[in-house]
Coordinates of C-alpha atoms in Angstrom, one line a residue:
Chain W
M63 CA 0.8 28.2 24.4
N64 CA -1.3 30.5 22.4
S65 CA -2.1 28.2 20.0
K66 CA -3.8 26.1 23.3
T67 CA -6.6 28.6 23.8
M68 CA -7.4 29.1 20.3
N69 CA -8.2 25.6 19.5
R70 CA -10.2 24.4 22.3
A71 CA -13.5 23.9 20.3
F72 CA -11.4 21.3 18.7
H73 CA -9.8 18.2 20.5
L74 CA -8.1 17.2 16.9
E75 CA -6.7 19.0 14.2
A76 CA -5.1 18.0 10.8
K77 CA -3.0 20.8 8.9
D78 CA -1.9 20.4 6.0
I79 CA -1.3 16.6 5.9
N80 CA 0.6 14.9 3.2
V81 CA 0.9 11.3 2.8
W82 CA 3.3 8.9 0.4
F83 CA 3.8 5.4 0.4
G84 CA 7.6 5.1 -0.9
E85 CA 7.6 7.7 -3.9
R86 CA 3.6 7.5 -4.4
H87 CA 1.7 10.8 -3.4
V88 CA -1.6 9.3 -1.5
L89 CA -2.6 12.1 0.4
K90 CA -2.9 15.6 -0.5
D91 CA -3.2 19.1 1.9
V92 CA -6.2 17.7 4.0
N93 CA -6.8 20.1 6.6
L94 CA -10.2 19.2 8.7
Q95 CA -10.7 20.5 12.6
F96 CA -12.9 17.2 14.5
P97 CA -14.9 19.1 17.1
S98 CA -15.5 18.5 20.6
N99 CA -18.1 15.8 21.4
Q100 CA -19.4 15.5 17.8
V101 CA -19.1 12.2 15.1
T102 CA -17.1 13.3 12.1
A103 CA -17.5 11.4 9.0
L104 CA -15.1 10.5 6.3
I105 CA -16.8 9.1 2.8
G106 CA -15.3 8.9 -0.9
P107 CA -14.7 6.3 -3.1
S108 CA -12.1 3.5 -2.1
G109 CA -8.3 4.1 -3.0
C110 CA -9.1 8.3 -2.1
G111 CA -7.3 7.6 1.1
K112 CA -9.5 7.7 3.9
S113 CA -8.3 5.1 5.6
T114 CA -4.6 6.2 5.1
F115 CA -5.8 9.2 7.0
I116 CA -7.3 8.4 9.8
R117 CA -4.4 6.3 10.3
T118 CA -2.3 9.6 10.7
L119 CA -5.0 10.9 13.0
N120 CA -3.0 8.4 16.1
R121 CA -0.1 7.7 14.2
M122 CA -1.1 4.0 13.6
H123 CA 0.4 5.5 9.6
E124 CA 3.8 4.9 10.5
L125 CA 3.6 1.1 11.3
I126 CA 3.5 0.8 7.6
P127 CA 6.5 0.1 6.1
T128 CA 7.4 2.7 3.1
A129 CA 4.7 5.3 5.1
G130 CA 5.7 9.2 4.7
L131 CA 4.3 11.8 5.8
A132 CA 4.2 15.5 6.0
G133 CA 2.1 18.5 7.9
S134 CA 0.9 18.6 11.5
V135 CA -2.0 16.7 14.2
L136 CA -2.9 18.7 16.7
L137 CA -4.7 17.2 20.1
D138 CA -5.5 19.8 22.8
G139 CA -3.3 22.4 20.7
D140 CA 0.0 19.8 21.0
D141 CA 1.4 18.1 17.9
I142 CA 1.4 14.3 18.3
Y143 CA 4.0 14.3 15.6
D144 CA 6.7 16.1 18.0
D145 CA 9.8 14.5 18.7
A146 CA 9.2 14.5 22.1
V147 CA 6.0 12.4 22.0
D148 CA 5.8 9.0 22.7
P149 CA 3.5 7.3 20.0
S150 CA 1.9 4.9 22.4
Q151 CA 1.5 7.8 24.4
V152 CA -1.0 9.4 21.7
R153 CA -2.5 6.2 21.1
L154 CA -3.9 6.1 24.8
K155 CA -5.5 9.3 24.4
V156 CA -6.7 8.2 20.3
G157 CA -8.2 5.5 20.4
M158 CA -8.6 3.2 17.6
V159 CA -11.9 0.6 16.6
F160 CA -10.6 -1.7 13.7
Q161 CA -12.3 -2.4 10.1
K162 CA -11.7 -6.3 11.0
P163 CA -12.9 -7.3 14.6
N164 CA -9.5 -8.1 16.2
P165 CA -10.5 -9.2 19.6
F166 CA -7.3 -11.0 21.2
P167 CA -7.3 -14.9 20.6
T168 CA -5.1 -15.7 23.7
M169 CA -7.5 -14.0 26.1
S170 CA -10.8 -14.3 27.5
I171 CA -13.5 -12.0 26.6
K172 CA -12.9 -10.4 30.3
E173 CA -9.1 -10.4 29.9
N174 CA -9.7 -8.6 26.3
V175 CA -11.8 -5.5 27.9
I176 CA -8.6 -5.1 30.5
S177 CA -5.9 -5.7 27.8
G178 CA -5.6 -1.8 27.3
L179 CA -4.8 -1.0 30.9
K180 CA -2.8 -4.1 31.2
L181 CA -0.6 -3.3 27.7
S182 CA -0.5 -0.1 28.6
G183 CA 0.9 -0.6 32.5
R184 CA -2.4 1.0 34.4
K185 CA -2.9 -2.2 35.8
N186 CA -4.0 -0.3 39.2
E187 CA -7.1 0.8 37.3
I188 CA -8.2 -2.4 36.7
S189 CA -11.6 -2.9 38.6
N190 CA -14.8 -5.2 37.7
D191 CA -16.8 -2.0 37.6
L192 CA -14.5 -1.1 34.8
V193 CA -15.2 -4.4 32.8
E194 CA -19.1 -3.9 33.7
D195 CA -18.9 -0.6 32.6
S196 CA -17.3 -0.7 29.5
L197 CA -19.1 -3.7 28.8
K198 CA -22.4 -1.3 29.3
R199 CA -21.1 1.4 27.1
A200 CA -20.5 -0.9 24.1
S201 CA -24.0 -2.5 25.0
M202 CA -22.5 -5.7 25.4
W203 CA -23.1 -6.4 29.1
N204 CA -26.1 -8.0 28.7
E205 CA -24.9 -10.3 25.8
A206 CA -21.4 -11.2 27.7
K207 CA -21.7 -10.8 31.6
D208 CA -22.6 -14.6 32.4
R209 CA -19.7 -15.8 30.3
L210 CA -16.9 -13.2 30.9
D211 CA -14.0 -15.7 31.2
E212 CA -14.9 -17.6 27.9
P213 CA -12.3 -17.1 24.6
A214 CA -13.1 -13.6 22.9
L215 CA -13.4 -15.9 19.5
S216 CA -16.1 -17.8 21.1
L217 CA -18.3 -14.5 20.3
S218 CA -20.3 -13.7 17.1
G219 CA -18.8 -11.6 14.6
G220 CA -20.8 -8.2 15.8
Q221 CA -19.9 -9.4 19.4
Q222 CA -16.4 -9.4 18.3
Q223 CA -16.6 -5.5 17.0
R224 CA -18.4 -4.3 20.3
L225 CA -16.0 -6.1 22.6
C226 CA -13.0 -4.2 20.4
I227 CA -15.2 -0.6 20.8
A228 CA -15.1 -1.9 25.3
R229 CA -12.4 -2.3 24.8
S230 CA -11.5 1.3 23.6
L231 CA -13.3 2.5 25.8
A232 CA -11.7 1.1 29.1
M233 CA -8.4 3.0 28.6
N234 CA -11.3 6.4 28.5
P235 CA -9.9 7.9 25.6
E236 CA -10.7 12.1 23.9
V237 CA -11.1 10.4 20.8
I238 CA -12.1 7.0 19.0
L239 CA -11.5 6.6 15.2
M240 CA -13.5 3.9 13.8
D241 CA -12.4 2.6 9.9
E242 CA -15.2 1.4 9.1
P243 CA -16.4 -0.3 11.6
C244 CA -19.2 -2.2 10.4
S245 CA -18.5 -3.0 7.7
A246 CA -18.0 -6.9 8.3
L247 CA -21.5 -7.1 10.5
D248 CA -24.9 -7.6 9.8
P249 CA -27.8 -4.7 9.7
G250 CA -28.8 -6.2 13.8
S251 CA -25.0 -5.3 15.1
T252 CA -24.5 -2.8 12.6
R253 CA -27.6 -0.3 14.5
R254 CA -26.3 -1.4 17.9
I255 CA -22.9 -0.2 17.0
E256 CA -24.6 3.1 15.9
E257 CA -26.5 3.4 19.0
T258 CA -23.2 3.0 21.0
I259 CA -21.7 5.7 18.9
L260 CA -24.4 8.2 19.9
E261 CA -24.3 7.4 23.2
L262 CA -20.1 7.7 23.1
K263 CA -20.1 11.5 21.8
E264 CA -21.3 12.8 25.1
T265 CA -18.4 11.9 26.3
M266 CA -15.4 11.9 23.7
S267 CA -15.0 13.0 20.2
I268 CA -15.3 10.4 17.1
V269 CA -14.4 10.2 13.5
I270 CA -15.8 7.0 11.4
V271 CA -14.8 6.4 7.9
T272 CA -18.0 4.9 6.5
H273 CA -19.0 3.5 2.7
N274 CA -22.7 3.7 4.0
M275 CA -24.0 7.1 3.9
Q276 CA -26.9 6.2 5.7
Q277 CA -24.3 5.3 8.4
A278 CA -22.9 8.5 7.8
Q279 CA -26.2 10.5 7.8
R280 CA -27.5 8.6 10.9
V281 CA -24.2 8.8 13.1
S282 CA -22.0 12.1 11.7
D283 CA -22.6 16.0 12.7
K284 CA -19.9 17.1 10.0
T285 CA -19.1 15.2 6.8
A286 CA -15.6 15.4 4.7
F287 CA -15.8 14.6 1.2
F288 CA -12.6 12.3 0.0
L289 CA -11.9 11.9 -3.7
A290 CA -8.5 10.9 -5.7
D291 CA -8.5 11.2 -9.6
D292 CA -6.5 8.4 -11.2
N293 CA -2.9 8.3 -10.1
Q294 CA -3.3 11.2 -8.4
P295 CA -3.3 11.9 -4.6
G296 CA -6.6 12.2 -2.4
Y297 CA -7.9 15.1 -1.2
V298 CA -10.6 17.0 0.9
V299 CA -13.2 18.3 -1.8
E300 CA -16.0 19.6 0.8
F301 CA -16.6 19.3 4.8
G302 CA -19.6 20.8 6.1
D303 CA -22.3 20.0 8.5
T304 CA -23.5 16.6 7.3
Q305 CA -27.0 18.0 6.8
Q306 CA -25.3 20.4 4.2
I307 CA -23.4 18.2 2.5
F308 CA -25.8 15.3 1.6
N309 CA -28.8 18.5 1.0
Q310 CA -27.6 21.3 -0.2
P311 CA -23.3 20.2 -1.7
V312 CA -21.3 22.8 -3.2
D313 CA -19.7 20.7 -5.3
P314 CA -20.9 19.0 -8.1
R315 CA -18.9 15.8 -7.4
T316 CA -20.2 15.9 -3.9
N317 CA -23.6 15.9 -5.0
D318 CA -23.0 13.1 -7.5
Y319 CA -21.2 11.1 -4.9
V320 CA -23.8 11.3 -2.2
N321 CA -26.5 10.8 -4.8
G322 CA -24.6 7.2 -6.0
H323 CA -23.9 8.3 -9.5
F324 CA -20.4 6.8 -8.7
G325 CA -17.7 5.6 -6.2
Chain Y
M1214 CA -44.9 -25.1 13.9
N1215 CA -42.9 -27.3 16.1
L1216 CA -39.1 -26.3 16.5
E1217 CA -38.0 -28.9 18.9
P1218 CA -34.1 -29.8 17.8
V1219 CA -34.5 -33.6 17.1
A1220 CA -31.6 -36.6 16.8
R1221 CA -29.5 -36.3 13.7
P1222 CA -30.7 -39.3 11.3
K1223 CA -28.2 -41.8 9.6
T1224 CA -29.1 -40.3 6.5
A1225 CA -27.9 -37.0 7.2
E1226 CA -25.0 -37.0 4.9
P1227 CA -26.7 -37.3 1.2
W1228 CA -23.6 -36.7 -0.3
A1229 CA -22.1 -39.5 1.0
R1230 CA -24.4 -41.9 -0.1
T1231 CA -23.9 -45.1 -2.4
T1232 CA -26.3 -47.5 -4.1
A1233 CA -25.7 -51.3 -3.4
R1234 CA -24.3 -51.7 -7.0
A1235 CA -21.8 -49.4 -6.0
K1236 CA -20.8 -50.6 -2.9
M1237 CA -20.6 -54.0 -4.3
L1238 CA -18.3 -52.9 -7.1
Q1239 CA -16.4 -51.0 -5.2
I1240 CA -15.4 -54.2 -2.9
V1241 CA -15.1 -56.5 -5.9
G1242 CA -12.8 -53.9 -8.0
S1243 CA -10.3 -53.7 -4.1
I1244 CA -10.5 -57.5 -3.4
V1245 CA -9.6 -58.8 -7.2
P1246 CA -5.7 -56.8 -7.4
I1247 CA -5.2 -58.1 -3.9
A1248 CA -6.0 -61.5 -4.5
I1249 CA -4.2 -61.9 -7.3
S1250 CA -1.3 -61.0 -6.0
L1251 CA -1.9 -63.0 -3.0
Y1252 CA -1.7 -65.9 -5.4
A1253 CA 0.9 -64.4 -7.3
W1254 CA 3.0 -64.3 -3.7
L1255 CA 1.6 -67.2 -1.6
I1256 CA 1.4 -70.1 -4.7
A1257 CA 3.2 -68.9 -7.8
G1258 CA 6.0 -67.6 -5.5
V1259 CA 6.7 -64.5 -7.2
D1260 CA 8.7 -62.0 -5.0
P1261 CA 6.9 -59.9 -3.1
I1262 CA 8.4 -56.7 -3.8
V1263 CA 8.0 -57.7 -7.4
V1264 CA 4.1 -58.5 -6.8
V1265 CA 3.4 -55.1 -4.8
L1266 CA 5.3 -53.2 -7.8
L1267 CA 4.5 -55.3 -11.0
I1268 CA 1.0 -56.9 -10.0
L1269 CA -0.3 -55.2 -7.1
L1270 CA -0.2 -51.5 -8.5
P1271 CA -0.8 -52.0 -11.8
T1272 CA -3.8 -54.5 -11.3
L1273 CA -5.3 -52.1 -8.2
L1274 CA -5.1 -49.1 -10.9
I1275 CA -6.5 -50.4 -13.6
S1276 CA -9.6 -52.3 -11.6
I1277 CA -10.1 -49.1 -9.4
G1278 CA -10.1 -47.0 -12.7
T1279 CA -12.6 -49.3 -14.4
V1280 CA -14.9 -49.5 -11.3
G1281 CA -14.7 -45.0 -11.1
F1282 CA -15.6 -44.8 -15.2
V1283 CA -18.0 -47.2 -14.4
L1284 CA -20.1 -45.5 -11.7
K1285 CA -18.9 -41.7 -12.6
G1286 CA -18.1 -41.9 -16.5
K1287 CA -14.5 -40.3 -17.5
R1288 CA -13.6 -38.4 -14.0
G1289 CA -14.1 -41.4 -12.4
I1290 CA -10.5 -42.1 -14.0
P1291 CA -8.3 -39.3 -12.4
D1292 CA -10.0 -39.8 -9.3
A1293 CA -9.5 -43.8 -9.0
A1294 CA -5.7 -42.8 -9.8
L1295 CA -5.1 -40.0 -7.3
I1296 CA -6.9 -42.3 -4.4
V1297 CA -5.0 -45.4 -5.4
M1298 CA -1.7 -42.9 -5.6
T1299 CA -2.2 -41.2 -2.4
F1300 CA -2.8 -44.7 -0.4
Y1301 CA 0.1 -46.2 -1.6
L1302 CA 2.5 -43.4 -0.7
G1303 CA 0.9 -42.4 2.6
T1304 CA 1.0 -46.5 3.0
F1305 CA 4.7 -46.7 2.1
V1306 CA 5.6 -43.6 4.9
M1307 CA 4.0 -45.5 7.6
V1308 CA 5.8 -48.4 6.5
L1309 CA 9.1 -47.1 6.7
L1310 CA 8.1 -45.3 10.1
I1311 CA 6.6 -48.3 11.3
S1312 CA 9.6 -50.6 10.7
V1313 CA 11.9 -47.7 12.1
I1314 CA 10.1 -48.1 15.5
W1315 CA 9.7 -52.0 15.4
A1316 CA 12.9 -53.0 14.9
L1317 CA 14.4 -50.6 17.6
T1318 CA 11.9 -52.1 20.2
E1319 CA 12.5 -55.4 19.0
A1320 CA 16.0 -55.2 19.3
G1321 CA 16.1 -52.9 22.0
F1322 CA 13.6 -54.8 24.0
R1323 CA 16.3 -57.5 24.9
A1324 CA 18.2 -54.8 27.1
L1325 CA 15.8 -53.2 28.6
S1326 CA 14.7 -53.6 32.0
P1327 CA 14.2 -51.4 34.9
H1328 CA 17.9 -51.8 36.2
F1329 CA 18.6 -50.5 32.3
I1330 CA 17.3 -47.4 33.0
Y1331 CA 18.8 -46.1 36.3
Q1332 CA 21.7 -48.0 37.2
N1333 CA 24.9 -46.5 35.1
N1334 CA 27.9 -49.0 33.7
T1335 CA 30.7 -48.3 36.6
Y1336 CA 32.0 -51.9 37.2
V1337 CA 30.0 -53.3 33.9
T1338 CA 32.7 -54.4 31.5
P1339 CA 31.2 -54.7 27.7
T1340 CA 30.9 -58.9 27.6
D1341 CA 28.9 -59.2 30.9
G1342 CA 25.7 -60.0 30.9
L1343 CA 22.2 -57.4 30.8
E1344 CA 21.6 -58.5 34.7
F1345 CA 23.9 -56.0 35.4
G1346 CA 24.5 -52.0 34.5
G1347 CA 22.3 -49.8 32.1
V1348 CA 22.2 -46.2 30.9
G1349 CA 20.9 -43.6 33.9
H1350 CA 24.0 -42.2 33.6
A1351 CA 23.8 -41.5 29.5
I1352 CA 19.9 -40.1 29.9
I1353 CA 21.5 -37.9 32.8
G1354 CA 23.8 -36.5 30.6
T1355 CA 21.9 -36.5 27.5
L1356 CA 19.3 -34.2 29.6
L1357 CA 22.3 -32.6 30.9
V1358 CA 24.4 -31.5 28.1
V1359 CA 20.9 -31.0 25.8
G1360 CA 19.4 -29.1 28.6
L1361 CA 22.1 -26.3 29.0
S1362 CA 22.4 -26.3 25.0
T1363 CA 18.5 -25.6 24.9
I1364 CA 18.8 -22.6 27.7
I1365 CA 21.6 -21.3 25.8
T1366 CA 19.9 -20.8 22.4
V1367 CA 16.3 -20.9 23.2
P1368 CA 16.9 -17.1 23.9
L1369 CA 19.1 -16.5 21.2
G1370 CA 16.5 -18.6 18.7
L1371 CA 13.7 -16.3 19.8
A1372 CA 15.5 -12.8 19.1
T1373 CA 16.4 -14.2 16.0
G1374 CA 13.1 -15.1 15.0
I1375 CA 11.6 -12.3 16.5
Y1376 CA 14.3 -9.3 14.7
L1377 CA 13.7 -11.3 11.5
T1378 CA 9.5 -10.9 11.9
E1379 CA 9.5 -7.8 14.1
T1380 CA 12.0 -5.0 12.7
R1381 CA 12.5 -3.1 9.2
S1382 CA 15.9 -3.7 9.8
N1383 CA 18.1 -4.0 6.7
G1384 CA 19.7 -6.8 7.9
R1385 CA 17.4 -9.5 7.6
G1386 CA 18.5 -10.5 4.6
F1387 CA 22.3 -11.1 6.0
V1388 CA 21.3 -12.7 8.7
R1389 CA 18.8 -15.4 7.0
V1390 CA 21.7 -16.0 4.4
I1391 CA 23.8 -16.7 7.6
L1392 CA 21.3 -19.1 9.3
Q1393 CA 21.0 -21.3 5.8
A1394 CA 24.7 -22.0 6.1
M1395 CA 24.3 -22.4 10.1
A1396 CA 21.5 -25.4 8.6
G1397 CA 23.9 -26.7 6.3
L1398 CA 27.1 -26.8 8.8
P1399 CA 28.2 -30.6 9.3
S1400 CA 27.9 -31.5 12.8
V1401 CA 31.2 -32.7 12.9
V1402 CA 32.4 -29.5 12.0
A1403 CA 30.5 -27.8 14.9
G1404 CA 32.4 -30.4 17.1
L1405 CA 36.2 -29.4 15.6
F1406 CA 35.5 -25.7 16.6
I1407 CA 34.8 -25.9 19.7
Y1408 CA 37.4 -28.6 19.9
S1409 CA 40.2 -26.5 18.5
V1410 CA 38.7 -23.1 20.0
F1411 CA 38.3 -24.8 23.7
I1412 CA 40.3 -27.9 24.5
V1413 CA 43.3 -27.3 21.9
T1414 CA 44.3 -24.4 23.1
G1415 CA 43.6 -25.9 27.0
I1416 CA 41.1 -22.9 27.8
S1417 CA 39.1 -26.6 29.3
Q1418 CA 39.9 -30.3 28.9
Y1419 CA 36.9 -32.4 28.0
A1420 CA 33.7 -31.6 29.5
G1421 CA 29.9 -31.4 28.8
W1422 CA 29.7 -27.6 28.7
L1423 CA 31.8 -28.0 25.5
G1424 CA 29.2 -30.6 24.4
S1425 CA 26.5 -28.2 25.0
L1426 CA 28.2 -25.2 23.0
A1427 CA 28.6 -27.8 20.2
L1428 CA 25.2 -28.0 20.2
V1429 CA 24.3 -24.9 19.4
P1430 CA 24.6 -23.4 16.2
L1431 CA 23.4 -26.5 15.0
M1432 CA 20.0 -25.8 17.1
L1433 CA 20.0 -22.0 16.7
P1434 CA 18.6 -22.5 12.5
T1435 CA 16.4 -24.8 13.7
I1436 CA 14.4 -22.5 16.4
S1437 CA 15.0 -19.0 15.3
R1438 CA 13.4 -20.5 11.3
V1439 CA 10.8 -22.2 12.8
T1440 CA 9.8 -19.1 15.4
E1441 CA 10.2 -16.5 12.4
E1442 CA 7.4 -18.7 10.5
A1443 CA 5.2 -18.9 13.9
L1444 CA 5.6 -15.2 14.1
K1445 CA 4.7 -14.6 11.0
L1446 CA 1.5 -16.1 10.8
V1447 CA 0.3 -14.1 13.5
P1448 CA -2.6 -11.4 11.9
Q1449 CA -0.8 -7.8 11.7
E1450 CA -4.3 -7.2 13.0
L1451 CA -3.5 -8.2 16.3
R1452 CA -0.4 -6.4 16.9
N1453 CA -2.4 -3.7 15.5
G1454 CA -4.6 -3.7 18.1
A1455 CA -2.4 -4.2 20.8
L1456 CA -0.8 -0.8 19.1
G1457 CA -3.6 1.1 19.2
L1458 CA -4.3 0.4 22.7
G1459 CA -1.2 2.5 23.5
A1460 CA 1.3 -0.5 24.3
S1461 CA 4.6 -0.2 23.8
S1462 CA 5.9 -2.2 21.1
W1463 CA 7.4 -4.3 24.1
K1464 CA 4.4 -5.6 25.7
A1465 CA 2.6 -5.8 22.7
F1466 CA 4.8 -8.2 21.7
F1467 CA 4.8 -10.3 24.7
Q1468 CA 1.1 -10.2 26.1
V1469 CA -0.6 -10.5 22.9
T1470 CA 2.3 -11.6 19.5
L1471 CA 4.1 -14.0 21.5
P1472 CA 1.3 -15.8 23.4
A1473 CA -1.0 -15.9 19.5
A1474 CA 2.2 -17.6 18.4
K1475 CA 2.8 -19.3 21.4
S1476 CA 2.7 -23.4 20.2
G1477 CA 4.6 -22.6 16.6
V1478 CA 7.3 -21.8 19.1
V1479 CA 7.2 -24.5 21.2
T1480 CA 7.5 -26.3 18.1
A1481 CA 10.3 -24.6 17.2
I1482 CA 12.3 -25.6 20.3
L1483 CA 10.9 -29.0 20.1
L1484 CA 12.7 -29.2 16.4
G1485 CA 15.8 -27.9 17.6
V1486 CA 15.9 -30.5 20.5
A1487 CA 15.2 -33.1 18.4
R1488 CA 18.0 -31.8 15.8
V1489 CA 20.3 -32.4 18.4
V1490 CA 19.3 -34.7 21.0
G1491 CA 20.8 -37.4 18.3
E1492 CA 24.1 -35.7 17.3
T1493 CA 27.1 -37.8 18.4
A1494 CA 29.9 -36.7 16.5
P1495 CA 30.2 -33.5 18.1
L1496 CA 30.3 -34.9 22.1
L1497 CA 32.3 -37.4 20.6
L1498 CA 34.9 -34.3 19.9
T1499 CA 33.7 -32.3 23.2
V1500 CA 32.7 -34.5 26.1
F1501 CA 35.0 -37.5 27.3
P1502 CA 32.6 -40.2 27.1
I1503 CA 32.8 -41.9 31.3
A1504 CA 31.0 -45.1 32.8
G1505 CA 30.1 -43.5 36.1
T1506 CA 27.2 -40.8 36.2
N1507 CA 28.6 -37.3 36.4
L1508 CA 26.3 -34.5 37.3
N1509 CA 28.7 -31.7 36.7
L1510 CA 28.8 -29.8 32.9
L1511 CA 31.9 -27.7 33.8
S1512 CA 34.4 -30.7 34.9
G1513 CA 34.6 -34.4 33.7
G1514 CA 33.6 -36.8 31.4
M1515 CA 30.1 -37.2 30.5
A1516 CA 28.1 -40.5 29.0
T1517 CA 25.2 -39.3 26.8
L1518 CA 23.2 -41.6 25.0
P1519 CA 24.3 -41.3 21.4
T1520 CA 27.6 -41.8 22.2
Y1521 CA 26.5 -44.9 24.4
I1522 CA 25.4 -46.1 21.6
Y1523 CA 28.2 -45.4 18.9
R1524 CA 30.7 -46.9 21.7
F1525 CA 28.7 -50.1 22.3
V1526 CA 28.2 -50.9 18.9
A1527 CA 32.0 -50.7 18.4
L1528 CA 32.3 -52.6 21.1
G1529 CA 31.2 -55.7 19.2
F1530 CA 30.3 -57.7 21.7
D1531 CA 26.9 -59.5 21.6
T1532 CA 25.9 -57.7 24.9
S1533 CA 27.3 -54.6 24.1
V1534 CA 25.1 -54.5 20.5
A1535 CA 22.4 -55.4 23.3
R1536 CA 22.9 -52.2 25.4
A1537 CA 23.6 -50.3 22.3
W1538 CA 20.4 -51.0 21.0
G1539 CA 18.7 -50.6 24.2
A1540 CA 20.1 -47.5 24.8
A1541 CA 18.6 -46.4 21.5
L1542 CA 15.0 -47.5 22.4
V1543 CA 15.6 -45.5 25.6
L1544 CA 17.1 -42.5 23.7
M1545 CA 13.4 -42.6 21.1
I1546 CA 11.5 -43.3 24.8
V1547 CA 13.0 -40.0 26.4
V1548 CA 12.5 -37.9 23.0
G1549 CA 9.1 -39.2 22.7
L1550 CA 8.3 -38.0 26.6
L1551 CA 9.7 -34.4 26.0
F1552 CA 7.8 -33.9 23.4
G1553 CA 4.1 -35.4 24.8
L1554 CA 5.3 -33.2 27.7
A1555 CA 6.1 -29.7 25.7
R1556 CA 2.8 -30.4 24.0
Y1557 CA 1.1 -30.7 27.0
I1558 CA 2.0 -27.8 28.7
S1559 CA 1.7 -25.6 25.5
R1560 CA -1.6 -27.0 24.9
P1561 CA -4.2 -23.7 23.9
K1562 CA -6.3 -22.4 26.6
S1563 CA -9.7 -23.1 24.4
L1564 CA -9.2 -26.6 24.3
K1565 CA -9.1 -26.7 27.8
K1566 CA -12.0 -25.4 28.5
K1567 CA -15.3 -26.0 26.9
K1568 CA -15.6 -24.1 23.9
V1569 CA -19.1 -22.2 23.4
K1570 CA -19.4 -21.5 19.3
R1571 CA -22.2 -19.1 18.4

């Protein structure tokens, strides 16, 4: 009970996260706090464990064969890795948008938006208002309103990704995790998703993995810089306000990375 | 600037442009070997098989190779050889398939008539004319026996396919080996097994349901292995998408993964049915073929199309053999109808609606 009241400012907190794949240690001692109603960006070169880390935050990590984990992730003060916790309940509160748009191919646009409610057995909450509201919040409504019954795969890549965001929003999660959501998209779609992110943080906390420095600066309040040396596990080099990380980094490696000297 | 769309011109495929000279060469190059072969076959009287293998194939290779060389230089020769070989092998397979269908239709058509489809063989002796009697009872028998077999095997096969793809259990390798062994099981052994377990021990008399049981081990490996392949093709991102929305594994599978693999799973079931629908040996050992109609799978004899064919060919009379051919033709038509129906039911949703691609 005590920890619950202490951590009110943080929706989500990762404590001493260590990750292995088989015998390979890939993340070491990651401690991060994700403040409520703020956007936290995870940056770092490829292979440093950002995507692996973000997947530990809603228990998608354990779906990978050979995955291992130590440490805890606190959501509103409760450890999501507690024995009594059902992973699907965690994922209801902590939604996820993936790198590659993955709308369900056998469903229409509308069915995709409400798919989460159907899949989690909350059919009684389904309504046309919810579909409209979710698509509006993902800034997809104008493009989708006249073609709700068309297959989701008839949309362009950028539209598919915003549909996936709408699908997550329909679940009304407390936190949304985004794993490089714009890496497969053109600049126009990227801009619209960034605008969406800024609107969403009014009502939820967002964690985003990105390779795009400008994007991290545009959308995030906090930034964590990950790094992995050759054949060593990844770790957090520096974590702080985005302005500080990009303008007055403490660690010289952060400075080199955000200025494009490596990675 | 005028941005109105215009109709597609005939010249919209520049890659397919050919000169008159090239066209001439191609036509001459294909006619000459055929003309030589026709001459050898019709006028010189050479055996047609010898003509195809020793005259048509080499001359065609040479002439197409020459044309390819003249038009495209060195790289034209392997291209031409590949085209000729593909054409030959493709035609060969087509000829095989069509000749089977043709032989069946030709021989079976004599017996075919409306009453042949719906009448049974009660009061008909093997030497009776074709104006009486039919395979109605055998069609019903085949549908019942194979239908029960399908009802038993589909859940088992799907469950096995799901086990092999959706779990990380250590037993999967063992199950695959067993399935492979099962796929190699001679069908008569499956029949003998049921015969010795149920009939020799006196648990049951000959009956339709024993035939269905004997078909299960023949159908199971096909359904489970093809289901496994179909489920493997569903991208992991879709499963993750469903699980990421808080779905239980159960719902993620039935609402996302399985619908995405639907046509593959239907194919699995079809291939399973196709594997057993013509099986004779297991049914001869477990179901007593009778001349009348029997709708009861649990007791009594029951005719099926394969055992009907077997019996009437073995009798050896002109009309009985004609009936057997007719039954074979009916079997092919029944299978064709079943396949068409299953394909129609399982056709992808996007094809039902007009697909708008942007």
